[in-house]
Tab-separated table of C-alpha atoms in Angstrom:
chain	number	residue	atom	x	y	z
G	15	UNK	CA	30.429	-28.238	-56.394
G	16	UNK	CA	29.276	-28.294	-52.654
G	17	UNK	CA	29.577	-31.277	-50.512
G	18	UNK	CA	26.455	-32.319	-48.540
G	19	UNK	CA	26.643	-31.254	-45.058
G	20	UNK	CA	25.145	-33.294	-41.994
G	21	UNK	CA	24.659	-32.410	-38.381
G	22	UNK	CA	26.590	-34.337	-35.700
G	23	UNK	CA	25.427	-38.058	-35.465
G	24	UNK	CA	22.959	-37.660	-38.454
G	25	UNK	CA	25.218	-39.043	-41.416
G	26	UNK	CA	23.791	-41.701	-43.515
G	27	UNK	CA	25.321	-45.163	-43.468
G	28	UNK	CA	28.007	-45.895	-45.892
G	29	UNK	CA	30.124	-42.796	-44.906
G	30	UNK	CA	32.884	-42.735	-42.254
G	31	UNK	CA	35.692	-40.378	-41.061
G	32	UNK	CA	39.349	-41.241	-41.556
G	33	UNK	CA	39.515	-42.637	-38.072
G	34	UNK	CA	36.410	-44.820	-38.466
G	35	UNK	CA	37.939	-46.117	-41.749
G	36	UNK	CA	41.243	-46.830	-39.882
G	37	UNK	CA	39.408	-48.680	-37.187
G	38	UNK	CA	37.897	-50.914	-40.006
G	39	UNK	CA	41.330	-51.408	-41.562
G	40	UNK	CA	40.555	-49.143	-44.510
G	41	UNK	CA	42.013	-45.717	-45.955
G	42	UNK	CA	40.326	-43.287	-48.019
G	43	UNK	CA	42.558	-44.207	-50.938
G	44	UNK	CA	42.537	-40.960	-52.915
G	45	UNK	CA	38.905	-40.437	-53.139
G	46	UNK	CA	37.436	-37.044	-52.719
G	47	UNK	CA	35.437	-35.938	-49.568
G	48	UNK	CA	31.923	-37.229	-49.999
G	49	UNK	CA	30.315	-35.199	-47.270
G	50	UNK	CA	31.181	-33.250	-44.059
G	51	UNK	CA	29.886	-33.561	-40.590
G	52	UNK	CA	29.400	-30.437	-38.459
G	53	UNK	CA	29.232	-30.476	-34.727
G	54	UNK	CA	27.804	-27.142	-33.397
G	55	UNK	CA	29.655	-25.239	-30.618
G	56	UNK	CA	28.585	-22.347	-28.538
G	57	UNK	CA	30.069	-19.076	-29.553
G	58	UNK	CA	32.563	-20.646	-32.098
G	59	UNK	CA	32.532	-22.173	-35.431
G	60	UNK	CA	31.374	-25.721	-35.689
G	61	UNK	CA	33.749	-28.508	-35.592
G	62	UNK	CA	34.056	-30.273	-39.081
G	63	UNK	CA	34.797	-33.806	-39.891
G	64	UNK	CA	35.013	-35.071	-43.478
G	65	UNK	CA	33.395	-38.164	-44.592
G	66	UNK	CA	34.456	-40.713	-47.070
G	67	UNK	CA	32.486	-43.530	-48.666
G	68	UNK	CA	33.259	-46.854	-47.173
G	69	UNK	CA	32.637	-48.751	-50.475
G	70	UNK	CA	35.482	-46.776	-52.392
G	71	UNK	CA	37.916	-47.069	-49.455
G	72	UNK	CA	41.036	-49.327	-50.022
G	73	UNK	CA	42.717	-51.630	-47.395
G	74	UNK	CA	45.506	-50.101	-45.383
G	75	UNK	CA	48.943	-50.755	-46.711
G	76	UNK	CA	50.882	-53.361	-44.634
G	77	UNK	CA	53.681	-52.488	-42.428
G	78	UNK	CA	56.974	-53.455	-44.121
G	79	UNK	CA	60.219	-54.328	-42.275
G	80	UNK	CA	61.931	-51.291	-43.432
G	81	UNK	CA	58.983	-49.033	-42.307
G	82	UNK	CA	59.050	-50.626	-38.915
G	83	UNK	CA	62.734	-50.174	-38.626
G	84	UNK	CA	62.535	-46.536	-39.568
G	85	UNK	CA	59.697	-45.744	-37.097
G	86	UNK	CA	61.788	-47.568	-34.259
G	87	UNK	CA	64.727	-45.674	-35.055
G	88	UNK	CA	62.694	-42.157	-35.050
G	89	UNK	CA	61.006	-43.231	-31.760
G	90	UNK	CA	64.479	-44.067	-30.322
G	91	UNK	CA	65.748	-40.810	-31.248
G	92	UNK	CA	62.920	-38.856	-29.533
G	93	UNK	CA	63.555	-40.921	-26.285
G	94	UNK	CA	67.298	-40.389	-26.158
G	95	UNK	CA	68.387	-37.469	-23.980
G	96	UNK	CA	71.071	-35.351	-25.952
G	97	UNK	CA	72.721	-34.449	-22.659
G	98	UNK	CA	73.301	-37.871	-20.982
G	99	UNK	CA	72.789	-39.931	-24.327
G	100	UNK	CA	70.478	-42.437	-22.457
G	101	UNK	CA	67.132	-43.768	-23.411
G	102	UNK	CA	64.797	-41.968	-21.112
G	103	UNK	CA	61.893	-44.478	-21.563
G	104	UNK	CA	59.582	-41.653	-22.584
G	105	UNK	CA	59.554	-38.954	-25.415
G	106	UNK	CA	61.870	-36.123	-24.299
G	107	UNK	CA	59.674	-33.091	-23.759
G	108	UNK	CA	60.365	-30.273	-26.340
G	109	UNK	CA	60.089	-27.698	-23.719
G	110	UNK	CA	63.123	-29.042	-21.726
G	111	UNK	CA	65.112	-30.383	-24.674
G	112	UNK	CA	66.562	-33.104	-22.406
G	113	UNK	CA	65.393	-35.762	-19.966
G	114	UNK	CA	63.956	-34.603	-16.560
G	115	UNK	CA	66.879	-35.732	-14.427
G	116	UNK	CA	69.293	-33.817	-16.656
G	117	UNK	CA	67.104	-30.739	-16.639
G	118	UNK	CA	66.734	-30.817	-12.758
G	119	UNK	CA	70.562	-30.964	-12.342
G	120	UNK	CA	72.334	-27.625	-11.437
G	121	UNK	CA	74.455	-27.631	-14.658
G	122	UNK	CA	71.336	-27.684	-16.623
G	123	UNK	CA	70.562	-24.728	-18.974
G	124	UNK	CA	67.120	-24.651	-17.595
G	125	UNK	CA	68.314	-24.097	-14.047
G	126	UNK	CA	67.094	-20.980	-12.398
G	127	UNK	CA	69.799	-18.152	-11.707
G	128	UNK	CA	69.528	-15.171	-9.353
G	129	UNK	CA	68.342	-13.096	-12.208
G	130	UNK	CA	65.449	-15.662	-12.874
G	131	UNK	CA	64.864	-18.706	-15.005
G	132	UNK	CA	67.185	-19.317	-17.784
G	133	UNK	CA	65.333	-20.221	-21.094
G	134	UNK	CA	65.906	-23.915	-22.272
G	135	UNK	CA	68.156	-24.173	-25.212
G	136	UNK	CA	66.777	-26.172	-28.149
G	137	UNK	CA	68.699	-29.166	-29.349
G	138	UNK	CA	68.016	-31.467	-32.299
G	139	UNK	CA	66.872	-34.834	-31.165
G	140	UNK	CA	69.142	-37.659	-31.771
G	141	UNK	CA	71.986	-35.809	-33.102
G	142	UNK	CA	75.153	-36.331	-30.998
G	143	UNK	CA	77.393	-33.228	-30.524
G	144	UNK	CA	74.895	-31.040	-32.181
G	145	UNK	CA	75.493	-27.308	-31.922
G	146	UNK	CA	73.264	-25.480	-29.384
G	147	UNK	CA	71.051	-22.849	-31.030
G	148	UNK	CA	69.390	-20.212	-28.719
G	149	UNK	CA	65.554	-20.559	-28.426
G	150	UNK	CA	63.333	-17.769	-30.035
G	151	UNK	CA	61.664	-17.120	-26.687
G	152	UNK	CA	64.882	-16.077	-25.226
G	153	UNK	CA	65.728	-13.357	-27.703
């Protein structure tokens, strides 16, 4: 069974995307896609957004203290530099694998050598003393 397709900005009332549902404090709640919205683009396939019925949407589940603690721990791990073990105040760039001050130091694996730049070494976030594994780009 094919779902109805609407052009950009021409969807009927009563349908919304996931983002629109979330802004209303709702979630799809297991319902199937009711329709799709297509936004045409030049020389490429159209952008597609799936639409859900608002009347069948369920309220967003409340944030529990355990879920809040788990998200805080995950974000803290993403902000902790594996080299200096400090909270950088921002998410550590995956391209560097460490905070910017550590990557700018001469002892950093990202530092340039006479032969050219050394590839950064990938380290797991938030795991103190984890073994360094070489990046796939360097092999």
